[in-house]
Amino acid sequence: MDTPVKKIVLVDMDGVLANFELACQQCWRRLYPDLPFIELEERTTHDIKQQYATLGENYGNKMRDIIHSNGFYATLEVMNGAKEGLDRLKQSGYEVFICTAQARNTKCAPEKAEWVNRHLGSEWVERMIITRDKTMVRGDILIDDKPVITGLYSPCFTHIIYDQPYNRLVDSGRPRLTWSCSDAVVANVLKC
Ligand SMILES: [Mg+2]
């Protein structure tokens, strides 16, 4: 079986390339200006619906409806330094793919592709892998804000956690990554 010459780096979208948290909070505050909301630095669960559900009855469902609403994805901003970081990984000689989950909303995949085209460029649209189960994807590294990656298989990649307030209680034993230190962290992990 052929082995790719280049190392493969998979990069998650929500919470890594696209500012999912900020869009959720902004949308919540616009729709429900009189209800409490959670400051970004006080978020404690990867699944935002879970923490909002603790604030009041149906709050989790309200947040779910925001996330699944048509056009929500178009409101997401690019994370600071994400486009530059993605381009630098490619220029460093890695095979870089965007690896992102499909939601139950049927508009999810086309909205994500549209977002990538608009914010990152068309070359990245054809480098998108959209799957509910990332363990079915092969690669050397996955950069993802989700604290633990589970699925049908044991992951064949090394998971590097993208640092976010809601995943700081998890210690993977590896350095955490933000776009300001991505080159060094990826190079270090691939060396081990
Ligand atoms: Mg994510």
Coordinates of N, CA, C and O and ligand atoms in Angstrom, one line a residue:
M1 N 0.8 -1.2 0.0 CA 0.0 0.0 0.0 C 0.9 1.3 0.0 O 1.9 1.3 0.7
D2 N 0.5 2.2 -0.8 CA 1.3 3.5 -0.9 C 1.1 4.3 0.4 O 0.0 4.3 0.9
T3 N 2.2 4.9 0.8 CA 2.1 5.8 2.0 C 2.4 7.2 1.5 O 3.4 7.4 0.8
P4 N 1.5 8.2 1.8 CA 1.8 9.5 1.3 C 3.1 10.0 1.8 O 3.5 9.8 2.9
V5 N 3.8 10.7 0.9 CA 5.2 11.3 1.3 C 5.0 12.4 2.3 O 5.8 12.4 3.3
K6 N 4.0 13.2 2.1 CA 3.8 14.3 3.0 C 3.0 13.9 4.3 O 2.1 13.1 4.2
K7 N 3.3 14.5 5.4 CA 2.5 14.3 6.6 C 1.1 15.0 6.3 O 1.0 16.1 5.7
I8 N 0.1 14.4 6.9 CA -1.3 14.9 6.7 C -1.8 15.6 7.9 O -1.8 15.0 9.0
V9 N -2.2 16.8 7.8 CA -2.7 17.6 8.9 C -4.2 17.9 8.6 O -4.5 18.5 7.6
L10 N -5.0 17.4 9.5 CA -6.5 17.7 9.4 C -6.8 18.8 10.4 O -6.4 18.8 11.5
V11 N -7.7 19.7 9.9 CA -8.0 20.9 10.7 C -9.5 21.0 10.8 O -10.2 21.1 9.8
D12 N -10.0 21.0 12.0 CA -11.4 21.2 12.3 C -11.9 22.6 12.0 O -11.0 23.5 11.9
M13 N -13.1 22.8 11.8 CA -13.6 24.2 11.4 C -14.2 24.9 12.6 O -13.6 26.0 13.0
D14 N -15.3 24.4 13.3 CA -15.9 25.2 14.3 C -15.0 25.3 15.6 O -14.6 24.3 16.1
G15 N -14.8 26.5 16.0 CA -13.9 26.7 17.2 C -12.4 26.6 16.9 O -11.6 26.7 17.8
V16 N -12.1 26.5 15.6 CA -10.7 26.4 15.2 C -10.4 27.4 14.0 O -9.6 28.2 14.1
L17 N -11.2 27.2 13.0 CA -11.1 28.2 11.8 C -12.2 29.2 11.9 O -12.0 30.4 11.5
A18 N -13.4 28.8 12.3 CA -14.6 29.6 12.3 C -15.0 29.9 13.8 O -15.0 29.0 14.6
N19 N -15.3 31.2 14.1 CA -15.6 31.6 15.5 C -17.1 31.2 15.8 O -18.0 32.1 15.9
F20 N -17.3 30.0 16.0 CA -18.6 29.4 16.3 C -19.2 30.0 17.6 O -20.3 30.4 17.7
E21 N -18.3 30.1 18.7 CA -18.8 30.5 20.0 C -19.3 32.0 19.9 O -20.4 32.3 20.5
L22 N -18.6 32.8 19.3 CA -19.0 34.2 19.2 C -20.3 34.4 18.5 O -21.2 35.1 18.9
A23 N -20.5 33.7 17.4 CA -21.7 33.7 16.6 C -22.9 33.2 17.4 O -24.0 33.8 17.4
C24 N -22.7 32.2 18.2 CA -23.8 31.6 19.0 C -24.2 32.7 20.0 O -25.4 33.0 20.2
Q25 N -23.2 33.3 20.7 CA -23.5 34.3 21.7 C -24.2 35.5 21.2 O -25.2 36.0 21.7
Q26 N -23.7 36.0 20.0 CA -24.2 37.2 19.4 C -25.7 36.9 19.0 O -26.6 37.8 19.2
C27 N -25.9 35.8 18.4 CA -27.3 35.4 17.9 C -28.2 35.3 19.1 O -29.4 35.8 19.1
W28 N -27.7 34.7 20.2 CA -28.6 34.5 21.4 C -29.0 35.9 22.0 O -30.1 36.1 22.3
R29 N -28.0 36.8 22.1 CA -28.3 38.1 22.7 C -29.2 38.9 21.8 O -29.9 39.7 22.3
R30 N -29.1 38.7 20.5 CA -30.0 39.5 19.6 C -31.4 39.0 19.7 O -32.4 39.7 19.8
L31 N -31.6 37.6 19.8 CA -32.9 37.0 19.8 C -33.5 37.1 21.2 O -34.7 37.3 21.3
Y32 N -32.7 37.0 22.2 CA -33.2 37.0 23.6 C -32.5 38.0 24.5 O -31.7 37.7 25.4
P33 N -32.7 39.3 24.2 CA -31.9 40.3 24.9 C -32.2 40.4 26.4 O -31.4 40.9 27.2
D34 N -33.3 39.8 26.8 CA -33.7 39.9 28.3 C -33.3 38.6 29.0 O -33.4 38.5 30.2
L35 N -32.8 37.6 28.3 CA -32.4 36.4 29.0 C -30.9 36.4 29.3 O -30.1 37.1 28.7
P36 N -30.5 35.6 30.4 CA -29.0 35.6 30.7 C -28.3 34.9 29.5 O -28.8 34.1 28.8
F37 N -27.0 35.2 29.5 CA -26.1 34.5 28.5 C -24.8 34.2 29.2 O -24.6 34.6 30.3
I38 N -24.0 33.4 28.5 CA -22.7 32.9 29.1 C -21.5 33.7 28.5 O -21.4 33.7 27.2
E39 N -20.7 34.3 29.3 CA -19.5 35.0 28.7 C -18.6 33.9 28.1 O -18.5 32.8 28.5
L40 N -17.9 34.3 27.0 CA -17.1 33.4 26.3 C -16.0 32.7 27.2 O -15.8 31.5 27.0
E41 N -15.5 33.5 28.1 CA -14.4 33.0 28.9 C -15.0 32.0 30.0 O -14.2 31.3 30.7
E42 N -16.3 32.0 30.2 CA -16.9 31.2 31.2 C -17.6 29.9 30.7 O -18.3 29.2 31.4
R43 N -17.3 29.7 29.4 CA -17.9 28.5 28.8 C -17.1 27.2 29.3 O -15.9 27.2 29.3
T44 N -17.8 26.2 29.7 CA -17.2 25.0 30.3 C -17.4 23.7 29.6 O -16.9 22.7 29.9
T45 N -18.3 23.7 28.6 CA -18.6 22.4 27.9 C -18.4 22.6 26.4 O -18.7 23.7 25.8
H46 N -17.8 21.6 25.7 CA -17.6 21.8 24.3 C -19.0 21.9 23.6 O -19.1 22.8 22.6
D47 N -20.0 21.2 24.0 CA -21.3 21.3 23.4 C -22.0 22.5 24.1 O -22.4 22.4 25.3
I48 N -22.2 23.6 23.4 CA -22.7 24.8 24.0 C -24.1 24.7 24.5 O -24.5 25.3 25.4
K49 N -24.9 23.8 23.8 CA -26.3 23.5 24.2 C -26.3 23.0 25.7 O -27.2 23.4 26.4
Q50 N -25.4 22.2 26.0 CA -25.4 21.6 27.4 C -25.3 22.7 28.5 O -26.0 22.6 29.4
Q51 N -24.4 23.6 28.3 CA -24.2 24.7 29.3 C -25.4 25.6 29.3 O -25.8 26.0 30.4
Y52 N -25.9 26.0 28.1 CA -27.1 26.8 28.1 C -28.3 26.2 28.7 O -29.1 26.8 29.3
A53 N -28.4 24.8 28.6 CA -29.5 24.1 29.2 C -29.5 24.3 30.7 O -30.6 24.1 31.4
T54 N -28.4 24.6 31.3 CA -28.3 24.7 32.8 C -28.9 26.1 33.2 O -29.1 26.3 34.4
L55 N -29.0 27.0 32.3 CA -29.5 28.4 32.7 C -31.0 28.5 32.9 O -31.5 29.3 33.6
G56 N -31.7 27.6 32.2 CA -33.2 27.7 32.3 C -33.9 26.7 31.4 O -33.2 26.1 30.5
E57 N -35.2 26.6 31.6 CA -35.9 25.6 30.9 C -35.9 25.9 29.4 O -36.2 27.1 29.0
N58 N -35.6 24.9 28.6 CA -35.6 25.1 27.1 C -34.5 25.9 26.5 O -34.4 26.2 25.4
Y59 N -33.6 26.4 27.4 CA -32.5 27.2 26.9 C -31.6 26.4 25.9 O -31.1 26.9 24.9
G60 N -31.4 25.1 26.3 CA -30.6 24.3 25.4 C -31.2 24.1 24.0 O -30.5 24.2 23.0
N61 N -32.5 23.9 24.0 CA -33.3 23.8 22.8 C -33.2 25.1 22.0 O -33.1 25.1 20.7
K62 N -33.3 26.2 22.7 CA -33.3 27.5 22.0 C -31.9 27.6 21.3 O -31.8 28.1 20.1
M63 N -30.8 27.2 22.0 CA -29.5 27.3 21.4 C -29.4 26.4 20.2 O -28.8 26.7 19.1
R64 N -29.9 25.2 20.3 CA -29.9 24.2 19.2 C -30.6 24.8 18.0 O -30.1 24.7 16.9
D65 N -31.7 25.5 18.2 CA -32.5 26.0 17.1 C -31.6 27.1 16.4 O -31.7 27.3 15.2
I66 N -30.9 27.9 17.2 CA -30.0 28.9 16.6 C -29.0 28.3 15.7 O -28.8 28.6 14.5
I67 N -28.3 27.2 16.2 CA -27.3 26.6 15.5 C -27.8 25.9 14.2 O -27.1 25.9 13.2
H68 N -29.0 25.4 14.3 CA -29.6 24.7 13.1 C -30.3 25.6 12.1 O -30.9 25.1 11.1
S69 N -30.4 26.8 12.5 CA -31.2 27.7 11.6 C -30.5 28.0 10.3 O -29.2 28.1 10.2
N70 N -31.2 28.1 9.2 CA -30.7 28.3 7.9 C -29.9 29.7 7.9 O -30.5 30.7 8.4
G71 N -28.7 29.7 7.4 CA -28.0 30.9 7.3 C -27.1 31.2 8.5 O -26.3 32.2 8.5
F72 N -27.2 30.4 9.6 CA -26.4 30.7 10.8 C -24.9 30.7 10.4 O -24.2 31.6 10.9
Y73 N -24.5 29.7 9.6 CA -23.1 29.5 9.4 C -22.5 30.8 8.7 O -21.3 31.1 8.9
A74 N -23.3 31.4 7.9 CA -22.7 32.6 7.2 C -22.4 33.7 8.1 O -21.6 34.6 7.8
T75 N -22.9 33.7 9.4 CA -22.6 34.8 10.3 C -21.3 34.6 11.1 O -20.8 35.5 11.8
L76 N -20.7 33.4 10.9 CA -19.4 33.1 11.7 C -18.3 33.9 11.1 O -18.1 34.0 9.9
E77 N -17.5 34.5 12.0 CA -16.2 35.2 11.6 C -15.1 34.2 11.6 O -15.1 33.1 12.2
V78 N -14.0 34.6 10.9 CA -12.8 33.8 10.9 C -12.1 34.0 12.2 O -12.0 35.1 12.7
M79 N -11.6 32.9 12.8 CA -10.8 33.0 14.0 C -9.5 33.8 13.7 O -8.9 33.7 12.6
N80 N -9.0 34.5 14.7 CA -7.8 35.3 14.5 C -6.7 34.5 14.1 O -6.3 33.5 14.7
G81 N -6.0 34.8 12.9 CA -4.8 34.1 12.5 C -5.1 32.8 11.8 O -4.1 32.1 11.4
A82 N -6.4 32.4 11.6 CA -6.6 31.1 11.1 C -6.2 30.9 9.6 O -5.6 29.9 9.3
K83 N -6.6 31.9 8.8 CA -6.3 31.8 7.4 C -4.8 31.7 7.2 O -4.2 30.9 6.4
E84 N -4.1 32.6 7.9 CA -2.6 32.7 7.8 C -2.0 31.4 8.3 O -1.1 30.9 7.7
G85 N -2.5 30.9 9.4 CA -2.0 29.6 10.0 C -2.2 28.5 9.0 O -1.3 27.6 8.9
L86 N -3.4 28.4 8.4 CA -3.7 27.3 7.5 C -2.7 27.4 6.3 O -2.2 26.4 5.9
D87 N -2.5 28.6 5.8 CA -1.6 28.7 4.6 C -0.2 28.4 5.0 O 0.5 27.8 4.2
R88 N 0.2 28.7 6.2 CA 1.6 28.4 6.6 C 1.8 26.9 6.7 O 2.8 26.4 6.4
L89 N 0.8 26.2 7.2 CA 0.9 24.7 7.3 C 1.1 24.1 5.9 O 1.9 23.3 5.7
K90 N 0.4 24.7 5.0 CA 0.5 24.2 3.6 C 1.9 24.5 3.0 O 2.6 23.6 2.4
Q91 N 2.3 25.7 3.3 CA 3.6 26.1 2.8 C 4.8 25.4 3.5 O 5.9 25.2 2.9
S92 N 4.5 24.8 4.7 CA 5.5 24.0 5.4 C 5.7 22.6 4.8 O 6.5 21.9 5.2
G93 N 4.8 22.3 3.8 CA 4.9 21.0 3.1 C 4.0 19.9 3.6 O 4.2 18.8 3.2
Y94 N 3.0 20.3 4.4 CA 2.1 19.3 4.8 C 0.9 19.2 3.9 O 0.6 20.2 3.2
E95 N 0.3 18.0 3.8 CA -1.0 17.9 3.1 C -2.0 18.3 4.1 O -2.2 17.7 5.2
V96 N -2.7 19.4 3.9 CA -3.6 20.0 4.9 C -5.1 19.8 4.3 O -5.4 20.2 3.2
F97 N -5.9 19.3 5.2 CA -7.3 19.2 4.9 C -8.2 19.8 6.0 O -7.8 19.7 7.2
I98 N -9.3 20.3 5.6 CA -10.3 20.8 6.6 C -11.2 19.6 6.9 O -11.7 19.0 6.0
C99 N -11.3 19.2 8.2 CA -12.1 18.1 8.6 C -13.2 18.5 9.5 O -12.9 18.9 10.7
T100 N -14.5 18.5 9.1 CA -15.5 19.1 9.9 C -16.8 18.2 9.9 O -17.0 17.4 9.0
A101 N -17.6 18.4 10.9 CA -18.7 17.5 11.1 C -19.9 18.0 10.4 O -20.1 19.2 10.1
Q102 N -20.7 17.0 10.0 CA -22.0 17.3 9.4 C -23.1 17.3 10.5 O -23.1 16.4 11.3
A103 N -23.9 18.4 10.5 CA -25.0 18.4 11.5 C -26.2 17.9 10.8 O -26.3 17.5 9.7
R104 N -27.3 17.7 11.6 CA -28.5 17.2 11.1 C -29.2 18.1 10.1 O -30.0 17.7 9.3
N105 N -28.9 19.4 10.2 CA -29.4 20.4 9.3 C -28.9 20.1 7.9 O -27.7 20.1 7.7
T106 N -29.8 19.9 6.9 CA -29.3 19.5 5.6 C -28.6 20.7 4.9 O -27.9 20.4 3.9
K107 N -28.7 21.9 5.4 CA -28.0 23.0 4.8 C -26.6 23.1 5.3 O -25.8 24.0 4.9
C108 N -26.3 22.3 6.3 CA -25.0 22.5 7.0 C -23.8 22.4 6.0 O -23.0 23.2 6.0
A109 N -23.8 21.3 5.2 CA -22.6 21.1 4.4 C -22.5 22.2 3.3 O -21.4 22.8 3.2
P110 N -23.5 22.5 2.6 CA -23.4 23.6 1.6 C -23.0 25.0 2.2 O -22.2 25.7 1.7
E111 N -23.6 25.2 3.4 CA -23.3 26.5 4.1 C -21.8 26.5 4.5 O -21.1 27.6 4.5
K112 N -21.3 25.4 5.0 CA -19.9 25.3 5.4 C -19.0 25.5 4.2 O -18.0 26.2 4.2
A113 N -19.3 24.9 3.0 CA -18.5 25.0 1.8 C -18.5 26.5 1.3 O -17.5 27.0 0.9
E114 N -19.7 27.1 1.4 CA -19.8 28.5 1.0 C -18.9 29.4 1.9 O -18.2 30.3 1.5
W115 N -18.9 29.1 3.2 CA -18.1 29.8 4.2 C -16.6 29.7 3.8 O -15.9 30.7 3.8
V116 N -16.2 28.5 3.6 CA -14.8 28.2 3.3 C -14.4 29.0 2.0 O -13.3 29.6 1.9
N117 N -15.3 28.9 1.0 CA -15.0 29.6 -0.3 C -14.8 31.1 0.0 O -13.9 31.7 -0.5
R118 N -15.7 31.6 0.8 CA -15.7 33.1 1.0 C -14.5 33.6 1.8 O -13.9 34.6 1.5
H119 N -14.2 32.8 2.9 CA -13.2 33.3 3.8 C -11.8 32.7 3.6 O -10.9 33.4 4.0
L120 N -11.7 31.6 3.1 CA -10.4 30.9 2.9 C -10.0 30.8 1.5 O -8.8 30.7 1.2
G121 N -11.0 30.8 0.6 CA -10.6 30.6 -0.8 C -11.0 29.3 -1.4 O -11.1 28.3 -0.7
S122 N -11.3 29.3 -2.7 CA -11.9 28.1 -3.4 C -10.9 26.9 -3.3 O -11.4 25.7 -3.3
E123 N -9.6 27.1 -3.2 CA -8.7 26.0 -3.1 C -9.0 25.1 -1.9 O -8.7 23.9 -1.9
W124 N -9.5 25.7 -0.9 CA -9.8 25.0 0.4 C -11.1 24.2 0.3 O -11.3 23.3 1.1
V125 N -12.0 24.6 -0.6 CA -13.3 23.9 -0.7 C -13.0 22.5 -1.1 O -13.7 21.5 -0.6
E126 N -12.1 22.3 -2.0 CA -11.9 20.9 -2.5 C -11.0 20.1 -1.5 O -10.7 19.0 -1.7
R127 N -10.6 20.8 -0.4 CA -9.8 20.1 0.6 C -10.7 19.9 1.9 O -10.2 19.7 3.0
M128 N -12.0 19.9 1.7 CA -12.9 19.7 2.8 C -13.3 18.2 2.9 O -13.7 17.6 1.9
I129 N -13.2 17.7 4.1 CA -13.8 16.4 4.4 C -14.9 16.6 5.5 O -14.6 17.1 6.6
I130 N -16.1 16.3 5.1 CA -17.2 16.5 5.9 C -17.8 15.1 6.4 O -18.2 14.3 5.6
T131 N -17.6 14.9 7.7 CA -18.0 13.6 8.3 C -18.5 13.7 9.7 O -18.0 14.6 10.4
R132 N -19.4 12.9 10.1 CA -19.8 12.9 11.5 C -18.8 12.2 12.4 O -18.7 12.4 13.6
D133 N -18.0 11.3 11.8 CA -17.1 10.5 12.5 C -15.7 10.7 12.0 O -15.3 10.1 11.0
K134 N -14.9 11.5 12.7 CA -13.6 11.8 12.3 C -12.6 10.7 12.4 O -11.5 10.7 11.9
T135 N -12.9 9.7 13.2 CA -12.0 8.5 13.4 C -12.0 7.7 12.1 O -11.1 6.9 12.0
M136 N -12.9 8.0 11.2 CA -12.8 7.2 9.9 C -11.9 7.9 8.9 O -11.8 7.4 7.8
V137 N -11.3 9.0 9.3 CA -10.4 9.7 8.4 C -9.0 9.5 8.8 O -8.7 9.4 10.0
R138 N -8.1 9.3 7.8 CA -6.7 9.0 8.1 C -5.9 10.3 8.1 O -6.2 11.2 7.3
G139 N -5.0 10.4 8.9 CA -4.1 11.6 8.9 C -3.1 11.4 10.0 O -3.1 10.5 10.8
D140 N -2.1 12.3 10.1 CA -1.1 12.3 11.1 C -1.5 13.1 12.3 O -1.1 12.7 13.4
I141 N -2.2 14.2 12.0 CA -2.5 15.1 13.1 C -4.0 15.6 12.9 O -4.3 15.8 11.7
L142 N -4.7 15.7 13.9 CA -6.0 16.4 13.8 C -6.0 17.6 14.8 O -5.7 17.4 16.0
I143 N -6.2 18.8 14.4 CA -6.3 20.0 15.2 C -7.8 20.2 15.5 O -8.5 20.5 14.5
D144 N -8.2 20.1 16.7 CA -9.6 20.1 17.0 C -9.9 20.7 18.4 O -9.1 20.3 19.3
D145 N -10.9 21.5 18.6 CA -11.2 22.0 19.9 C -12.0 21.1 20.8 O -12.1 21.3 22.0
K146 N -12.5 20.0 20.2 CA -13.2 19.0 21.0 C -12.2 18.3 21.9 O -11.2 17.8 21.4
P147 N -12.5 18.1 23.2 CA -11.5 17.6 24.1 C -11.1 16.1 23.8 O -10.0 15.8 23.9
V148 N -12.1 15.3 23.4 CA -11.8 13.9 23.1 C -12.5 13.5 21.8 O -13.7 13.8 21.6
I149 N -11.8 12.9 20.9 CA -12.3 12.5 19.6 C -12.7 11.0 19.7 O -11.9 10.2 19.9
T150 N -14.0 10.7 19.5 CA -14.5 9.3 19.6 C -15.2 9.0 18.3 O -15.7 9.9 17.6
G151 N -15.3 7.7 18.1 CA -16.1 7.2 16.9 C -16.0 5.7 16.8 O -15.7 5.0 17.8
L152 N -16.2 5.2 15.6 CA -16.2 3.8 15.4 C -14.8 3.2 15.6 O -14.7 2.0 16.0
Y153 N -13.8 3.9 15.2 CA -12.4 3.4 15.3 C -11.7 4.2 16.4 O -12.1 5.3 16.9
S154 N -10.5 3.7 16.8 CA -9.6 4.5 17.6 C -8.9 5.4 16.5 O -8.5 4.9 15.5
P155 N -8.8 6.7 16.9 CA -8.2 7.6 15.9 C -6.8 7.2 15.5 O -6.0 6.7 16.3
C156 N -6.5 7.3 14.2 CA -5.1 6.9 13.7 C -4.2 8.2 13.7 O -3.0 8.1 13.4
F157 N -4.8 9.3 14.0 CA -4.0 10.6 14.0 C -3.8 11.0 15.5 O -4.4 10.4 16.4
T158 N -2.8 11.8 15.7 CA -2.5 12.4 17.0 C -3.4 13.7 17.1 O -3.4 14.5 16.2
H159 N -4.2 13.7 18.1 CA -5.1 14.9 18.3 C -4.4 16.0 19.1 O -3.9 15.8 20.2
I160 N -4.4 17.1 18.5 CA -3.9 18.3 19.2 C -5.1 19.2 19.5 O -5.8 19.6 18.6
I161 N -5.2 19.5 20.8 CA -6.4 20.3 21.2 C -6.1 21.8 20.8 O -5.1 22.4 21.2
Y162 N -7.1 22.4 20.1 CA -7.1 23.8 19.9 C -7.6 24.5 21.2 O -8.7 24.2 21.6
D163 N -6.8 25.3 21.7 CA -7.1 25.9 23.1 C -8.4 26.8 23.1 O -8.5 27.7 22.3
Q164 N -9.3 26.4 23.9 CA -10.6 27.2 24.1 C -10.9 27.1 25.6 O -10.6 26.1 26.3
P165 N -11.6 28.1 26.1 CA -12.0 28.1 27.5 C -12.7 26.8 28.0 O -12.5 26.3 29.1
Y166 N -13.5 26.2 27.1 CA -14.3 25.1 27.5 C -13.6 23.7 27.4 O -14.2 22.7 27.7
N167 N -12.3 23.7 27.0 CA -11.6 22.5 26.9 C -10.4 22.5 27.8 O -9.5 21.6 27.8
R168 N -10.3 23.5 28.7 CA -9.0 23.7 29.5 C -8.9 22.7 30.6 O -7.8 22.6 31.2
L169 N -10.0 22.0 31.0 CA -9.9 21.0 32.1 C -9.3 19.7 31.6 O -8.9 18.9 32.4
V170 N -9.2 19.6 30.3 CA -8.6 18.3 29.7 C -7.1 18.5 29.5 O -6.7 19.4 28.8
D171 N -6.4 17.5 30.0 CA -4.9 17.5 29.7 C -4.6 16.3 28.8 O -4.6 15.2 29.3
S172 N -4.3 16.6 27.6 CA -4.0 15.5 26.6 C -2.6 15.0 26.8 O -2.2 14.0 26.2
G173 N -1.8 15.8 27.6 CA -0.3 15.4 27.7 C 0.5 16.0 26.5 O 1.7 15.8 26.5
R174 N -0.2 16.7 25.6 CA 0.5 17.3 24.5 C 0.3 18.8 24.6 O -0.6 19.3 25.2
P175 N 1.2 19.6 23.9 CA 1.0 21.0 23.9 C -0.3 21.4 23.2 O -0.8 20.7 22.3
R176 N -1.0 22.4 23.7 CA -2.2 22.9 23.1 C -1.8 23.9 22.0 O -0.7 24.4 22.0
L177 N -2.8 24.1 21.1 CA -2.4 24.9 20.0 C -3.4 26.1 19.8 O -4.6 26.0 20.1
T178 N -2.8 27.3 19.5 CA -3.6 28.4 18.9 C -2.9 28.8 17.6 O -1.8 28.3 17.4
W179 N -3.5 29.6 16.8 CA -2.9 30.0 15.6 C -1.6 30.8 15.8 O -0.8 30.9 14.9
S180 N -1.4 31.3 17.0 CA -0.1 32.1 17.2 C 1.1 31.2 17.4 O 2.2 31.6 17.4
C181 N 0.8 29.9 17.7 CA 2.0 29.0 18.0 C 1.8 27.7 17.2 O 2.4 26.7 17.5
S182 N 1.0 27.7 16.1 CA 0.7 26.5 15.4 C 1.8 25.8 14.8 O 2.0 24.6 14.8
D183 N 2.7 26.6 14.1 CA 3.8 26.0 13.4 C 4.7 25.1 14.4 O 5.1 24.0 14.1
A184 N 5.1 25.7 15.5 CA 6.0 25.1 16.4 C 5.3 23.8 17.0 O 5.9 22.8 17.2
V185 N 4.0 23.9 17.4 CA 3.3 22.8 18.0 C 3.2 21.6 17.0 O 3.5 20.5 17.4
V186 N 2.8 21.9 15.8 CA 2.7 20.8 14.8 C 4.0 20.2 14.5 O 4.2 18.9 14.5
A187 N 5.1 21.0 14.4 CA 6.4 20.4 14.1 C 6.9 19.6 15.3 O 7.4 18.5 15.1
N188 N 6.6 20.0 16.5 CA 7.0 19.3 17.7 C 6.3 17.9 17.8 O 7.0 16.9 18.1
V189 N 5.0 17.9 17.6 CA 4.2 16.7 17.7 C 4.6 15.7 16.6 O 4.8 14.5 16.9
L190 N 4.9 16.2 15.4 CA 5.3 15.3 14.3 C 6.7 14.7 14.5 O 7.0 13.6 14.0
K191 N 7.5 15.4 15.3 CA 8.9 14.9 15.6 C 8.9 13.7 16.5 O 9.7 12.9 16.5
C192 N 7.9 13.7 17.4 CA 7.8 12.7 18.5 C 7.6 11.3 17.9 O 6.8 11.1 17.0
Ligands
MG1 MG -14.8 22.2 16.6

